C-alpha atoms as one frame of an Amber mdcrd trajectory, in Angstrom:
protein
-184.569   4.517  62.780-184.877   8.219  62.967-181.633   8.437  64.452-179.680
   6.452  61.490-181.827   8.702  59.261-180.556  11.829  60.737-176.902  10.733
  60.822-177.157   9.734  57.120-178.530  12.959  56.238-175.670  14.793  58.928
-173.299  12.536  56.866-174.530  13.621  52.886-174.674  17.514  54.652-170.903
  17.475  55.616-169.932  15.428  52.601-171.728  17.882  50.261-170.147  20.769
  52.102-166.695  19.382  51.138-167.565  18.942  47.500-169.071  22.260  47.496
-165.404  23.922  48.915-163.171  22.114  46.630-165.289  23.067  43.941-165.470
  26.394  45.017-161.326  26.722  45.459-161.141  24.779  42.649-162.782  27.955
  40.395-161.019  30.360  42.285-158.049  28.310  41.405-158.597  28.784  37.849
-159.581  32.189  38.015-156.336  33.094  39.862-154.217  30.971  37.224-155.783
  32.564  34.460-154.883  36.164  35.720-151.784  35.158  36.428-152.329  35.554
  40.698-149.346  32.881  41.344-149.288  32.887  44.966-152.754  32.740  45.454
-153.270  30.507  42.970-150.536  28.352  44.148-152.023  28.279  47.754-155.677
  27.566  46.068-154.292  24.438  44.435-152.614  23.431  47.647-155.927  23.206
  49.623-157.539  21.364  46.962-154.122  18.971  46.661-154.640  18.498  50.403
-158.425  17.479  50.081-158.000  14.902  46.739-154.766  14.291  46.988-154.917
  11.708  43.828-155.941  14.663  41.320-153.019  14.702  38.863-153.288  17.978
  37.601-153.472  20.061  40.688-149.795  18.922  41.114-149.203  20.451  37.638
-150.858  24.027  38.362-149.332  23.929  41.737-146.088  23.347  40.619-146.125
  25.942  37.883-147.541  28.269  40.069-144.518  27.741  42.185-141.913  27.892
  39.470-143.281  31.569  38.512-142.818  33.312  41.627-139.482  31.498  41.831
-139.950  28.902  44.775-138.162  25.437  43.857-138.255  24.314  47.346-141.971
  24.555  47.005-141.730  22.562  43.669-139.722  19.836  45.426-142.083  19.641
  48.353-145.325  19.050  45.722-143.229  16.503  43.953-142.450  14.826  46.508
-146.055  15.001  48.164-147.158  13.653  44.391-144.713  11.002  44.698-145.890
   9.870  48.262-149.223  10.061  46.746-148.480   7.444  44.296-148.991   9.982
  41.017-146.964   8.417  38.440-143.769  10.010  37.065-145.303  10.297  33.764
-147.996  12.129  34.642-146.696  14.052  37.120-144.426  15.867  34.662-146.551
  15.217  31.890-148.836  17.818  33.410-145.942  20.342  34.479-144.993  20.006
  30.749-148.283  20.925  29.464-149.299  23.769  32.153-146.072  25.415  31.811
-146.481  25.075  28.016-149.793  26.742  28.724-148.833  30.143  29.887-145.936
  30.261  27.438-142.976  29.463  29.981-141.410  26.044  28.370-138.022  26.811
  30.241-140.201  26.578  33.222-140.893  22.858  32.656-136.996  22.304  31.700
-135.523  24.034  35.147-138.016  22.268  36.961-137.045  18.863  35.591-132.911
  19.664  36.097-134.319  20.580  39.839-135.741  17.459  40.536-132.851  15.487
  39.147-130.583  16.886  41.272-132.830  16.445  44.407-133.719  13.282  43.730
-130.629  11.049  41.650-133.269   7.906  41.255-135.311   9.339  38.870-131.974
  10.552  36.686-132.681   8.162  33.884-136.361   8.882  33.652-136.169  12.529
  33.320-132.878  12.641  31.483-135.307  11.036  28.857-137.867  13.947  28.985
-135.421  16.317  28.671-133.927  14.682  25.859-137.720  14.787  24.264-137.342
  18.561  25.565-134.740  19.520  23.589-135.815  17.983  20.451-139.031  20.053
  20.604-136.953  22.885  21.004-134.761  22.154  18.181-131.760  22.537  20.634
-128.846  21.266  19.131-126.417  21.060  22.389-129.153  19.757  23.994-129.780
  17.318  21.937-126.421  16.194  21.377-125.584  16.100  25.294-128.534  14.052
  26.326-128.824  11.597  23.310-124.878  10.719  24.409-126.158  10.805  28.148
-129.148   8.203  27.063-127.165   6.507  24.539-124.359   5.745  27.560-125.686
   2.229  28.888-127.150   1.598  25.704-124.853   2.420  22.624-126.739   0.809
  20.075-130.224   2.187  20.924-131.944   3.375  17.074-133.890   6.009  18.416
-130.962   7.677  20.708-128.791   7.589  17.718-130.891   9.201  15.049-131.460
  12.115  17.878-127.856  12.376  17.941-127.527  12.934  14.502-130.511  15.421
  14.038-128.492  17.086  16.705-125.062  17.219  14.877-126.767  18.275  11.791
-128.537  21.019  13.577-125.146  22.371  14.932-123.740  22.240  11.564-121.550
  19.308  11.992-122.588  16.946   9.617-119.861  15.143   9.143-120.590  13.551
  12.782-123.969  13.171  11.666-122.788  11.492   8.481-120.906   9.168  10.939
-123.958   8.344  12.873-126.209   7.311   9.772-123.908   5.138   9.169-123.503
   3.379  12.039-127.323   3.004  12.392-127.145   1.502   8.752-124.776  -0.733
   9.707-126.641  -1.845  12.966-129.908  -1.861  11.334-129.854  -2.303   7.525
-133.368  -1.446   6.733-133.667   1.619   8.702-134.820   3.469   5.922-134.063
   7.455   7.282-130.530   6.859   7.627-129.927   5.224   4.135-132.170   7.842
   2.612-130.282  10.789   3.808-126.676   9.102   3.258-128.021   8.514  -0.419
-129.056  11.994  -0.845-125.717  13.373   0.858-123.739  11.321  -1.011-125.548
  12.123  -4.373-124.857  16.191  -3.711-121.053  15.026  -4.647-121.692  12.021
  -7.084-120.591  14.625 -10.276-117.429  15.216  -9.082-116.657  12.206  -7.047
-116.850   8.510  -8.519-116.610   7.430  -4.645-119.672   9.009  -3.386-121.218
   8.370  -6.719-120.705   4.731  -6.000-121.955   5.213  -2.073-125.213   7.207
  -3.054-126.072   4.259  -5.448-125.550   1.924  -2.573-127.423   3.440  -0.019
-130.558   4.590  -2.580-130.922   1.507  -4.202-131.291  -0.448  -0.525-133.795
   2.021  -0.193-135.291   1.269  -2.674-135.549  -1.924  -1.949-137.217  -1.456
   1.091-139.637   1.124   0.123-139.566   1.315  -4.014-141.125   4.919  -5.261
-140.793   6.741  -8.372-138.642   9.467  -7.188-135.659   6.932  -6.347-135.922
   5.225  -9.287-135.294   8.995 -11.456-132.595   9.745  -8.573-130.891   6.486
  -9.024-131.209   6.745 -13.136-129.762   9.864 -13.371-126.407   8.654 -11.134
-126.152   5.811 -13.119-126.135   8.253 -16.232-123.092  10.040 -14.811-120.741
   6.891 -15.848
């Protein structure tokens, strides 16, 4: 009996120990994060990767780490360690996003995502998607328009794909594309109410001068209307109807 006690408490010793140094690295992991010590910070969240290999955002300081004193291969190597470690996509770059976003380096996150689509092809689709949701954030407008047509590829009449497209267009000044786009979502989806909003208001810009988009801006605002009455169509629809 006083053997199994000792080999119990032998067992809780070395066990504490190990909680003791990942806590330990895990503080001087922070520390060297913080003060901006990316090598050493890098190699902190390494050992502590190495120990829990399941702790999500490890992966994310690691990998940031990496990206500031320029080493992609190293970013690869934690992704794929992440990956073998069955850490979800999501969250994997989920916390790249947000630690990069951090320290004020969002091009960080975007260079890192274009490096692991090129190293690994499979996971195109899934992180053509983030940087689509990149590029919005950033109010890119090539961005957006390249990867909304990139997403919108297999799946042409996808709602959310094509209003990104046409924030994009407008963005870039060509809103005559956009204008193209809204109405294609109206057509595919006749109570999307966005699209027939801004077509009303666009058209209503030229309604004095033009008994054609007159006649469209009273189309598209009164199906909005229909959908979501409100005061301020009903003034906007009486005054176009008080241009005849």
């Amino acid at each position: 009996m006083l053997r199994h006690l000792s080999l119990i408490l032998t067992l809780c010793t070395a066990l504490c120990g190990l909680a003791s140094d990942y806590e330990s690295n895990a503080v001087k992991a922070r520390r060297m994060f913080h003060y901006r010590e990316w090598a050493s910070a890098g190699a902190l969240y390494s050992l502590m990767i190495a120990e829990r290999p399941q702790v999500t955002d490890s992966y994310g300081h690691a990998i940031v780490a990496a990206g500031m004193i320029d080493d992609p291969a190293q970013q690869l190597r934690l992704t794929d360690m992440g990956l073998r470690n069955q850490i979800p996509v999501d969250s994997l770059f989920r916390s790249v996003e947000r630690t990069s976003f951090s320290v004020g380096q969002t091009s960080l996150y975007e260079k890192y995502l274009l490096r692991v689509k090129q190293a690994e092809p499979w996971l195109a689709r899934s992180i053509d998607s983030y940087l689509l949701k990149y590029y919005v954030y950033r109010r890119d407008a090539a961005g957006m328009i390249e990867y909304s047509r990139i997403m919108l590829a297999p799946v042409p009449d996808h709602k959310e794909f094509l209003y990104t497209l046409a924030q994009g267009y407008l963005l870039d000044g060509q809103t005559h594309n956009a204008i193209d786009i809204y109405t294609r979502i109206v057509d595919l989806y006749p109570q999307a109410l966005e699209a027939l909003l801004y077509l009303g208001n666009y058209y209503s810009a030229y309604a004095r001068s033009d008994t054609q988009a007159r006649a469209q801006a009273l189309t598209y605002l009164r199906r909005a209307q229909d959908i979501a009455p409100a005061p301020y169509l009903d003034a906007k629809i009486s005054r176009l109807e008080a241009m005849r």
